[in-house]
């Protein structure tokens, strides 16, 4: 497991400042969600963590090591599943491991079975539904050697019922592995239901506006979504986003 420390990160593109003095920590085995208005720089922050480009100032530390501009330090799941259409499902899920070492196909088959995808190992991405492809993408992240995962709105394109099913599935799989997760979403209910903590970003330029520590015990049940306490938390987060 890994701890990520984001320390006073600022980033501009041309003359537009996107992130300003962003600071927070994701502890070992913690599930943290980022909430903020559209265009507030959440995806930009992920690209910086992943080393696609470097911050103008500030730093990222993973287990105490500075990772500014370093690729391959974290596992990243984008909004679309980004599966290779010419590779089978089994070959897609071992891709991250394949880049670093010899993949463990037995472990991959076991994870696909836990994901409800047994029998689809030799299928191709176009033969699966959107929800199934997102499961494949998350299994790929879990099988990658990195112990820190960034999830960028992985359920945004799914209908409400499929989305809830995917949230339940994600929590059940994550409970077994407890990799550190930083999760971007626009959905307040999703953030509360999944997370240990929620970081609220302001609009342009994005700053760390507020942090909420979610008190609900794990494992979490679906009935939690209809409780009065859950509604009170939803109101509090909504007011902060406004």
PDB file of C-alpha atoms in Angstrom:
ATOM      1  CA  UNK A   1       0.000   0.000   0.000  1.00  0.00           C
ATOM      2  CA  UNK A   2       1.083   3.585  -0.594  1.00  0.00           C
ATOM      3  CA  UNK A   3       0.686   7.077   0.804  1.00  0.00           C
ATOM      4  CA  UNK A   4       0.454  10.044  -1.567  1.00  0.00           C
ATOM      5  CA  UNK A   5       1.321  13.536  -0.350  1.00  0.00           C
ATOM      6  CA  UNK A   6       0.400  16.509  -2.555  1.00  0.00           C
ATOM      7  CA  UNK A   7       2.283  19.590  -1.409  1.00  0.00           C
ATOM      8  CA  UNK A   8       1.435  23.139  -2.611  1.00  0.00           C
ATOM      9  CA  UNK A   9       0.945  22.149  -6.261  1.00  0.00           C
ATOM     10  CA  UNK A  10       0.307  24.920  -8.804  1.00  0.00           C
ATOM     11  CA  UNK A  11      -0.182  24.491 -12.557  1.00  0.00           C
ATOM     12  CA  UNK A  12      -0.960  26.886 -15.410  1.00  0.00           C
ATOM     13  CA  UNK A  13      -1.484  26.379 -19.137  1.00  0.00           C
ATOM     14  CA  UNK A  14      -0.455  29.451 -21.163  1.00  0.00           C
ATOM     15  CA  UNK A  15      -1.828  32.362 -19.110  1.00  0.00           C
ATOM     16  CA  UNK A  16      -4.607  30.316 -17.420  1.00  0.00           C
ATOM     17  CA  UNK A  17      -3.935  29.112 -13.879  1.00  0.00           C
ATOM     18  CA  UNK A  18      -5.732  25.769 -13.361  1.00  0.00           C
ATOM     19  CA  UNK A  19      -4.450  24.638  -9.930  1.00  0.00           C
ATOM     20  CA  UNK A  20      -3.234  26.861  -7.119  1.00  0.00           C
ATOM     21  CA  UNK A  21      -1.462  25.703  -3.976  1.00  0.00           C
ATOM     22  CA  UNK A  22      -3.209  22.292  -3.830  1.00  0.00           C
ATOM     23  CA  UNK A  23      -2.260  20.302  -0.730  1.00  0.00           C
ATOM     24  CA  UNK A  24      -3.686  17.084   0.752  1.00  0.00           C
ATOM     25  CA  UNK A  25      -2.704  13.515   1.608  1.00  0.00           C
ATOM     26  CA  UNK A  26      -4.129  10.103   0.706  1.00  0.00           C
ATOM     27  CA  UNK A  27      -3.045   7.670   3.403  1.00  0.00           C
ATOM     28  CA  UNK A  28      -2.215   3.987   3.015  1.00  0.00           C
ATOM     29  CA  UNK A  29      -5.288   1.908   2.193  1.00  0.00           C
ATOM     30  CA  UNK A  30      -7.545   4.977   2.136  1.00  0.00           C
ATOM     31  CA  UNK A  31     -10.319   5.778  -0.358  1.00  0.00           C
ATOM     32  CA  UNK A  32     -10.446   9.537  -1.010  1.00  0.00           C
ATOM     33  CA  UNK A  33     -12.756  11.308  -3.482  1.00  0.00           C
ATOM     34  CA  UNK A  34     -12.231  14.622  -5.241  1.00  0.00           C
ATOM     35  CA  UNK A  35     -15.322  16.749  -5.824  1.00  0.00           C
ATOM     36  CA  UNK A  36     -15.428  20.072  -7.629  1.00  0.00           C
ATOM     37  CA  UNK A  37     -17.187  22.061 -10.367  1.00  0.00           C
ATOM     38  CA  UNK A  38     -16.708  21.079 -14.015  1.00  0.00           C
ATOM     39  CA  UNK A  39     -13.414  22.390 -15.294  1.00  0.00           C
ATOM     40  CA  UNK A  40     -11.948  22.786 -11.817  1.00  0.00           C
ATOM     41  CA  UNK A  41      -8.799  20.884 -12.710  1.00  0.00           C
ATOM     42  CA  UNK A  42      -9.531  17.453 -11.226  1.00  0.00           C
ATOM     43  CA  UNK A  43      -8.355  15.583 -14.329  1.00  0.00           C
ATOM     44  CA  UNK A  44      -5.360  17.916 -14.644  1.00  0.00           C
ATOM     45  CA  UNK A  45      -4.351  16.933 -11.113  1.00  0.00           C
ATOM     46  CA  UNK A  46      -4.526  13.252 -12.120  1.00  0.00           C
ATOM     47  CA  UNK A  47      -2.355  13.889 -15.173  1.00  0.00           C
ATOM     48  CA  UNK A  48       0.209  15.580 -12.928  1.00  0.00           C
ATOM     49  CA  UNK A  49       0.183  12.697 -10.423  1.00  0.00           C
ATOM     50  CA  UNK A  50       0.645  10.279 -13.311  1.00  0.00           C
ATOM     51  CA  UNK A  51       3.666  12.222 -14.579  1.00  0.00           C
ATOM     52  CA  UNK A  52       2.168  13.215 -17.934  1.00  0.00           C
ATOM     53  CA  UNK A  53       3.491  16.718 -17.171  1.00  0.00           C
ATOM     54  CA  UNK A  54       5.074  18.489 -14.221  1.00  0.00           C
ATOM     55  CA  UNK A  55       3.663  21.139 -11.871  1.00  0.00           C
ATOM     56  CA  UNK A  56       4.893  24.739 -12.098  1.00  0.00           C
ATOM     57  CA  UNK A  57       5.615  24.566  -8.374  1.00  0.00           C
ATOM     58  CA  UNK A  58       4.997  22.149  -5.525  1.00  0.00           C
ATOM     59  CA  UNK A  59       5.562  18.411  -5.365  1.00  0.00           C
ATOM     60  CA  UNK A  60       4.032  14.933  -5.273  1.00  0.00           C
ATOM     61  CA  UNK A  61       5.488  12.338  -2.898  1.00  0.00           C
ATOM     62  CA  UNK A  62       4.624   8.631  -3.046  1.00  0.00           C
ATOM     63  CA  UNK A  63       5.899   6.789   0.033  1.00  0.00           C
ATOM     64  CA  UNK A  64       8.289   9.668   0.646  1.00  0.00           C
ATOM     65  CA  UNK A  65       9.766   9.669  -2.877  1.00  0.00           C
ATOM     66  CA  UNK A  66       9.231  12.669  -5.138  1.00  0.00           C
ATOM     67  CA  UNK A  67       7.403  11.617  -8.325  1.00  0.00           C
ATOM     68  CA  UNK A  68       7.090  14.927 -10.226  1.00  0.00           C
ATOM     69  CA  UNK A  69       7.061  14.088 -13.936  1.00  0.00           C
ATOM     70  CA  UNK A  70       7.600  10.381 -13.253  1.00  0.00           C
ATOM     71  CA  UNK A  71       5.410   7.994 -15.234  1.00  0.00           C
ATOM     72  CA  UNK A  72       4.468   4.509 -14.076  1.00  0.00           C
ATOM     73  CA  UNK A  73       4.415   5.324 -10.353  1.00  0.00           C
ATOM     74  CA  UNK A  74       0.626   4.978 -10.082  1.00  0.00           C
ATOM     75  CA  UNK A  75      -2.130   2.977 -11.777  1.00  0.00           C
ATOM     76  CA  UNK A  76      -4.632   5.157 -13.661  1.00  0.00           C
ATOM     77  CA  UNK A  77      -8.165   4.305 -14.830  1.00  0.00           C
ATOM     78  CA  UNK A  78      -9.656   7.003 -17.115  1.00  0.00           C
ATOM     79  CA  UNK A  79     -13.328   7.880 -17.714  1.00  0.00           C
ATOM     80  CA  UNK A  80     -13.515   5.435 -20.621  1.00  0.00           C
ATOM     81  CA  UNK A  81     -12.306   1.886 -20.061  1.00  0.00           C
ATOM     82  CA  UNK A  82      -9.480   2.366 -22.619  1.00  0.00           C
ATOM     83  CA  UNK A  83      -9.211  -1.335 -23.399  1.00  0.00           C
ATOM     84  CA  UNK A  84      -7.260  -2.460 -26.466  1.00  0.00           C
ATOM     85  CA  UNK A  85      -9.897  -3.769 -28.924  1.00  0.00           C
ATOM     86  CA  UNK A  86      -7.492  -6.325 -30.462  1.00  0.00           C
ATOM     87  CA  UNK A  87      -6.654  -7.932 -27.111  1.00  0.00           C
ATOM     88  CA  UNK A  88      -8.874 -10.417 -25.295  1.00  0.00           C
ATOM     89  CA  UNK A  89     -10.278  -9.513 -21.875  1.00  0.00           C
ATOM     90  CA  UNK A  90      -7.661 -11.710 -20.195  1.00  0.00           C
ATOM     91  CA  UNK A  91      -4.852 -10.069 -22.169  1.00  0.00           C
ATOM     92  CA  UNK A  92      -6.239  -6.608 -21.369  1.00  0.00           C
ATOM     93  CA  UNK A  93      -6.312  -7.141 -17.595  1.00  0.00           C
ATOM     94  CA  UNK A  94      -2.695  -8.345 -17.454  1.00  0.00           C
ATOM     95  CA  UNK A  95      -1.407  -5.406 -19.524  1.00  0.00           C
ATOM     96  CA  UNK A  96      -0.207  -3.318 -16.559  1.00  0.00           C
ATOM     97  CA  UNK A  97       1.584  -6.281 -15.003  1.00  0.00           C
ATOM     98  CA  UNK A  98       3.001  -7.243 -18.408  1.00  0.00           C
ATOM     99  CA  UNK A  99       4.817  -3.913 -18.689  1.00  0.00           C
ATOM    100  CA  UNK A 100       6.768  -4.573 -15.483  1.00  0.00           C
ATOM    101  CA  UNK A 101       7.097  -8.340 -15.146  1.00  0.00           C
ATOM    102  CA  UNK A 102       5.697 -11.670 -16.230  1.00  0.00           C
ATOM    103  CA  UNK A 103       1.903 -11.558 -15.707  1.00  0.00           C
ATOM    104  CA  UNK A 104       0.134 -14.030 -13.428  1.00  0.00           C
ATOM    105  CA  UNK A 105      -2.681 -15.438 -15.587  1.00  0.00           C
ATOM    106  CA  UNK A 106      -4.091 -17.619 -12.812  1.00  0.00           C
ATOM    107  CA  UNK A 107      -4.498 -14.553 -10.585  1.00  0.00           C
ATOM    108  CA  UNK A 108      -6.040 -12.652 -13.501  1.00  0.00           C
ATOM    109  CA  UNK A 109      -8.627 -15.399 -14.089  1.00  0.00           C
ATOM    110  CA  UNK A 110      -9.429 -15.423 -10.369  1.00  0.00           C
ATOM    111  CA  UNK A 111      -9.959 -11.640 -10.337  1.00  0.00           C
ATOM    112  CA  UNK A 112     -12.169 -11.804 -13.430  1.00  0.00           C
ATOM    113  CA  UNK A 113     -14.269 -14.465 -11.700  1.00  0.00           C
ATOM    114  CA  UNK A 114     -14.669 -12.196  -8.644  1.00  0.00           C
ATOM    115  CA  UNK A 115     -15.696  -9.430 -11.021  1.00  0.00           C
ATOM    116  CA  UNK A 116     -18.476 -11.606 -12.421  1.00  0.00           C
ATOM    117  CA  UNK A 117     -16.656 -11.980 -15.736  1.00  0.00           C
ATOM    118  CA  UNK A 118     -15.904 -15.696 -15.659  1.00  0.00           C
ATOM    119  CA  UNK A 119     -16.378 -17.077 -19.173  1.00  0.00           C
ATOM    120  CA  UNK A 120     -15.428 -13.792 -20.839  1.00  0.00           C
ATOM    121  CA  UNK A 121     -11.652 -14.297 -20.658  1.00  0.00           C
ATOM    122  CA  UNK A 122     -11.368 -14.895 -24.400  1.00  0.00           C
ATOM    123  CA  UNK A 123     -13.986 -12.327 -25.430  1.00  0.00           C
ATOM    124  CA  UNK A 124     -13.095  -8.931 -26.893  1.00  0.00           C
ATOM    125  CA  UNK A 125     -14.066  -5.516 -25.465  1.00  0.00           C
ATOM    126  CA  UNK A 126     -16.751  -4.828 -28.097  1.00  0.00           C
ATOM    127  CA  UNK A 127     -18.608  -7.932 -26.909  1.00  0.00           C
ATOM    128  CA  UNK A 128     -19.060  -6.531 -23.363  1.00  0.00           C
ATOM    129  CA  UNK A 129     -21.442  -3.917 -21.971  1.00  0.00           C
ATOM    130  CA  UNK A 130     -20.160  -0.566 -20.685  1.00  0.00           C
ATOM    131  CA  UNK A 131     -20.359  -1.704 -17.075  1.00  0.00           C
ATOM    132  CA  UNK A 132     -18.494  -4.908 -17.829  1.00  0.00           C
ATOM    133  CA  UNK A 133     -15.730  -3.000 -19.622  1.00  0.00           C
ATOM    134  CA  UNK A 134     -15.318  -0.738 -16.579  1.00  0.00           C
ATOM    135  CA  UNK A 135     -14.963  -3.829 -14.382  1.00  0.00           C
ATOM    136  CA  UNK A 136     -12.217  -5.060 -16.695  1.00  0.00           C
ATOM    137  CA  UNK A 137     -10.459  -1.679 -16.463  1.00  0.00           C
ATOM    138  CA  UNK A 138     -10.570  -1.761 -12.659  1.00  0.00           C
ATOM    139  CA  UNK A 139      -9.316  -5.364 -12.507  1.00  0.00           C
ATOM    140  CA  UNK A 140      -6.431  -4.238 -14.735  1.00  0.00           C
ATOM    141  CA  UNK A 141      -5.652  -1.506 -12.177  1.00  0.00           C
ATOM    142  CA  UNK A 142      -5.727  -3.985  -9.293  1.00  0.00           C
ATOM    143  CA  UNK A 143      -3.409  -6.373 -11.125  1.00  0.00           C
ATOM    144  CA  UNK A 144      -0.914  -3.643 -11.962  1.00  0.00           C
ATOM    145  CA  UNK A 145       2.115  -3.634  -9.647  1.00  0.00           C
ATOM    146  CA  UNK A 146       1.514  -0.080  -8.424  1.00  0.00           C
ATOM    147  CA  UNK A 147      -0.246   0.104  -5.058  1.00  0.00           C
ATOM    148  CA  UNK A 148      -1.829   3.525  -5.669  1.00  0.00           C
ATOM    149  CA  UNK A 149      -4.827   3.842  -8.013  1.00  0.00           C
ATOM    150  CA  UNK A 150      -6.321   6.991  -9.567  1.00  0.00           C
ATOM    151  CA  UNK A 151      -9.903   6.542 -10.841  1.00  0.00           C
ATOM    152  CA  UNK A 152     -11.169   9.375 -13.069  1.00  0.00           C
ATOM    153  CA  UNK A 153     -15.005   9.291 -13.104  1.00  0.00           C
ATOM    154  CA  UNK A 154     -15.074   5.618 -14.151  1.00  0.00           C
ATOM    155  CA  UNK A 155     -18.876   5.332 -13.848  1.00  0.00           C
ATOM    156  CA  UNK A 156     -19.943   8.665 -15.379  1.00  0.00           C
ATOM    157  CA  UNK A 157     -21.234   7.142 -18.626  1.00  0.00           C
ATOM    158  CA  UNK A 158     -23.377   4.468 -16.911  1.00  0.00           C
ATOM    159  CA  UNK A 159     -27.098   4.622 -16.132  1.00  0.00           C
ATOM    160  CA  UNK A 160     -28.130   5.058 -12.499  1.00  0.00           C
ATOM    161  CA  UNK A 161     -28.824   1.395 -11.720  1.00  0.00           C
ATOM    162  CA  UNK A 162     -25.688   0.103 -13.450  1.00  0.00           C
ATOM    163  CA  UNK A 163     -23.715   2.806 -11.661  1.00  0.00           C
ATOM    164  CA  UNK A 164     -25.009   1.682  -8.248  1.00  0.00           C
ATOM    165  CA  UNK A 165     -24.238  -1.938  -9.103  1.00  0.00           C
ATOM    166  CA  UNK A 166     -20.690  -0.904 -10.064  1.00  0.00           C
ATOM    167  CA  UNK A 167     -20.253   1.070  -6.838  1.00  0.00           C
ATOM    168  CA  UNK A 168     -21.242  -1.992  -4.781  1.00  0.00           C
ATOM    169  CA  UNK A 169     -18.911  -4.171  -6.807  1.00  0.00           C
ATOM    170  CA  UNK A 170     -16.025  -1.684  -6.525  1.00  0.00           C
ATOM    171  CA  UNK A 171     -16.366  -1.540  -2.733  1.00  0.00           C
ATOM    172  CA  UNK A 172     -16.510  -5.335  -2.397  1.00  0.00           C
ATOM    173  CA  UNK A 173     -13.349  -5.803  -4.483  1.00  0.00           C
ATOM    174  CA  UNK A 174     -11.545  -2.854  -2.886  1.00  0.00           C
ATOM    175  CA  UNK A 175     -12.294  -4.176   0.634  1.00  0.00           C
ATOM    176  CA  UNK A 176     -10.269  -7.296  -0.214  1.00  0.00           C
ATOM    177  CA  UNK A 177      -7.252  -5.417  -1.605  1.00  0.00           C
ATOM    178  CA  UNK A 178      -7.316  -2.032   0.164  1.00  0.00           C
ATOM    179  CA  UNK A 179      -5.069  -0.305  -2.343  1.00  0.00           C
ATOM    180  CA  UNK A 180      -4.922   3.460  -1.819  1.00  0.00           C
ATOM    181  CA  UNK A 181      -7.446   5.149  -4.127  1.00  0.00           C
ATOM    182  CA  UNK A 182      -7.958   8.729  -5.300  1.00  0.00           C
ATOM    183  CA  UNK A 183     -11.348   8.897  -7.025  1.00  0.00           C
ATOM    184  CA  UNK A 184     -12.723  11.785  -9.137  1.00  0.00           C
ATOM    185  CA  UNK A 185     -16.501  12.168  -9.411  1.00  0.00           C
ATOM    186  CA  UNK A 186     -19.176  14.832  -9.918  1.00  0.00           C
ATOM    187  CA  UNK A 187     -21.684  12.744  -7.976  1.00  0.00           C
ATOM    188  CA  UNK A 188     -22.042  13.695  -4.290  1.00  0.00           C
ATOM    189  CA  UNK A 189     -23.867  10.479  -3.304  1.00  0.00           C
ATOM    190  CA  UNK A 190     -21.185   8.387  -4.988  1.00  0.00           C
ATOM    191  CA  UNK A 191     -18.424  10.250  -3.157  1.00  0.00           C
ATOM    192  CA  UNK A 192     -20.069   9.815   0.256  1.00  0.00           C
ATOM    193  CA  UNK A 193     -20.976   6.168  -0.305  1.00  0.00           C
ATOM    194  CA  UNK A 194     -17.487   5.136  -1.440  1.00  0.00           C
ATOM    195  CA  UNK A 195     -15.104   7.337   0.506  1.00  0.00           C
ATOM    196  CA  UNK A 196     -13.257   7.639   3.784  1.00  0.00           C
ATOM    197  CA  UNK A 197     -12.698  11.323   3.034  1.00  0.00           C
ATOM    198  CA  UNK A 198     -13.888  13.865   0.447  1.00  0.00           C
ATOM    199  CA  UNK A 199     -11.732  16.755  -0.782  1.00  0.00           C
ATOM    200  CA  UNK A 200     -13.779  19.650  -2.238  1.00  0.00           C
ATOM    201  CA  UNK A 201     -12.014  21.821  -4.817  1.00  0.00           C
ATOM    202  CA  UNK A 202     -13.004  25.390  -5.651  1.00  0.00           C
ATOM    203  CA  UNK A 203     -13.548  26.633  -9.209  1.00  0.00           C
ATOM    204  CA  UNK A 204     -10.783  28.174 -11.342  1.00  0.00           C
ATOM    205  CA  UNK A 205      -8.120  28.224 -10.253  1.00  0.00           C
ATOM    206  CA  UNK A 206      -8.772  25.144  -8.136  1.00  0.00           C
ATOM    207  CA  UNK A 207      -7.761  25.279  -4.484  1.00  0.00           C
ATOM    208  CA  UNK A 208      -8.447  22.801  -1.672  1.00  0.00           C
ATOM    209  CA  UNK A 209     -11.608  24.375  -0.283  1.00  0.00           C
ATOM    210  CA  UNK A 210     -12.834  21.872   2.306  1.00  0.00           C
ATOM    211  CA  UNK A 211     -12.280  18.334   3.577  1.00  0.00           C
ATOM    212  CA  UNK A 212     -14.987  16.004   4.906  1.00  0.00           C
ATOM    213  CA  UNK A 213     -14.250  12.850   6.918  1.00  0.00           C
ATOM    214  CA  UNK A 214     -17.059  10.344   6.284  1.00  0.00           C
ATOM    215  CA  UNK A 215     -18.008   8.482   9.494  1.00  0.00           C
ATOM    216  CA  UNK A 216     -19.907   5.473   8.093  1.00  0.00           C
ATOM    217  CA  UNK A 217     -18.519   2.057   9.038  1.00  0.00           C
ATOM    218  CA  UNK A 218     -17.355  -0.457   6.454  1.00  0.00           C
ATOM    219  CA  UNK A 219     -18.453  -2.608   4.781  1.00  0.00           C
ATOM    220  CA  UNK A 220     -21.191  -0.251   3.585  1.00  0.00           C
ATOM    221  CA  UNK A 221     -24.702  -1.374   2.778  1.00  0.00           C
ATOM    222  CA  UNK A 222     -26.955  -0.015   0.035  1.00  0.00           C
ATOM    223  CA  UNK A 223     -29.592   0.940   2.638  1.00  0.00           C
ATOM    224  CA  UNK A 224     -27.179   3.636   3.834  1.00  0.00           C
ATOM    225  CA  UNK A 225     -28.105   5.712   0.768  1.00  0.00           C
ATOM    226  CA  UNK A 226     -31.662   6.163   2.083  1.00  0.00           C
ATOM    227  CA  UNK A 227     -30.793   6.992   5.699  1.00  0.00           C
ATOM    228  CA  UNK A 228     -31.381  10.384   7.278  1.00  0.00           C
ATOM    229  CA  UNK A 229     -27.730  10.705   8.296  1.00  0.00           C
ATOM    230  CA  UNK A 230     -26.619  10.099   4.701  1.00  0.00           C
ATOM    231  CA  UNK A 231     -29.002  12.831   3.510  1.00  0.00           C
ATOM    232  CA  UNK A 232     -27.551  15.272   6.058  1.00  0.00           C
ATOM    233  CA  UNK A 233     -24.051  14.592   4.757  1.00  0.00           C
ATOM    234  CA  UNK A 234     -25.259  15.063   1.183  1.00  0.00           C
ATOM    235  CA  UNK A 235     -26.721  18.466   2.129  1.00  0.00           C
ATOM    236  CA  UNK A 236     -23.489  19.535   3.840  1.00  0.00           C
ATOM    237  CA  UNK A 237     -21.323  18.603   0.844  1.00  0.00           C
ATOM    238  CA  UNK A 238     -23.815  20.170  -1.583  1.00  0.00           C
ATOM    239  CA  UNK A 239     -23.742  23.471   0.323  1.00  0.00           C
ATOM    240  CA  UNK A 240     -19.956  23.484   0.174  1.00  0.00           C
ATOM    241  CA  UNK A 241     -19.963  22.861  -3.590  1.00  0.00           C
ATOM    242  CA  UNK A 242     -22.361  25.766  -4.109  1.00  0.00           C
TER     243      UNK A 242
END
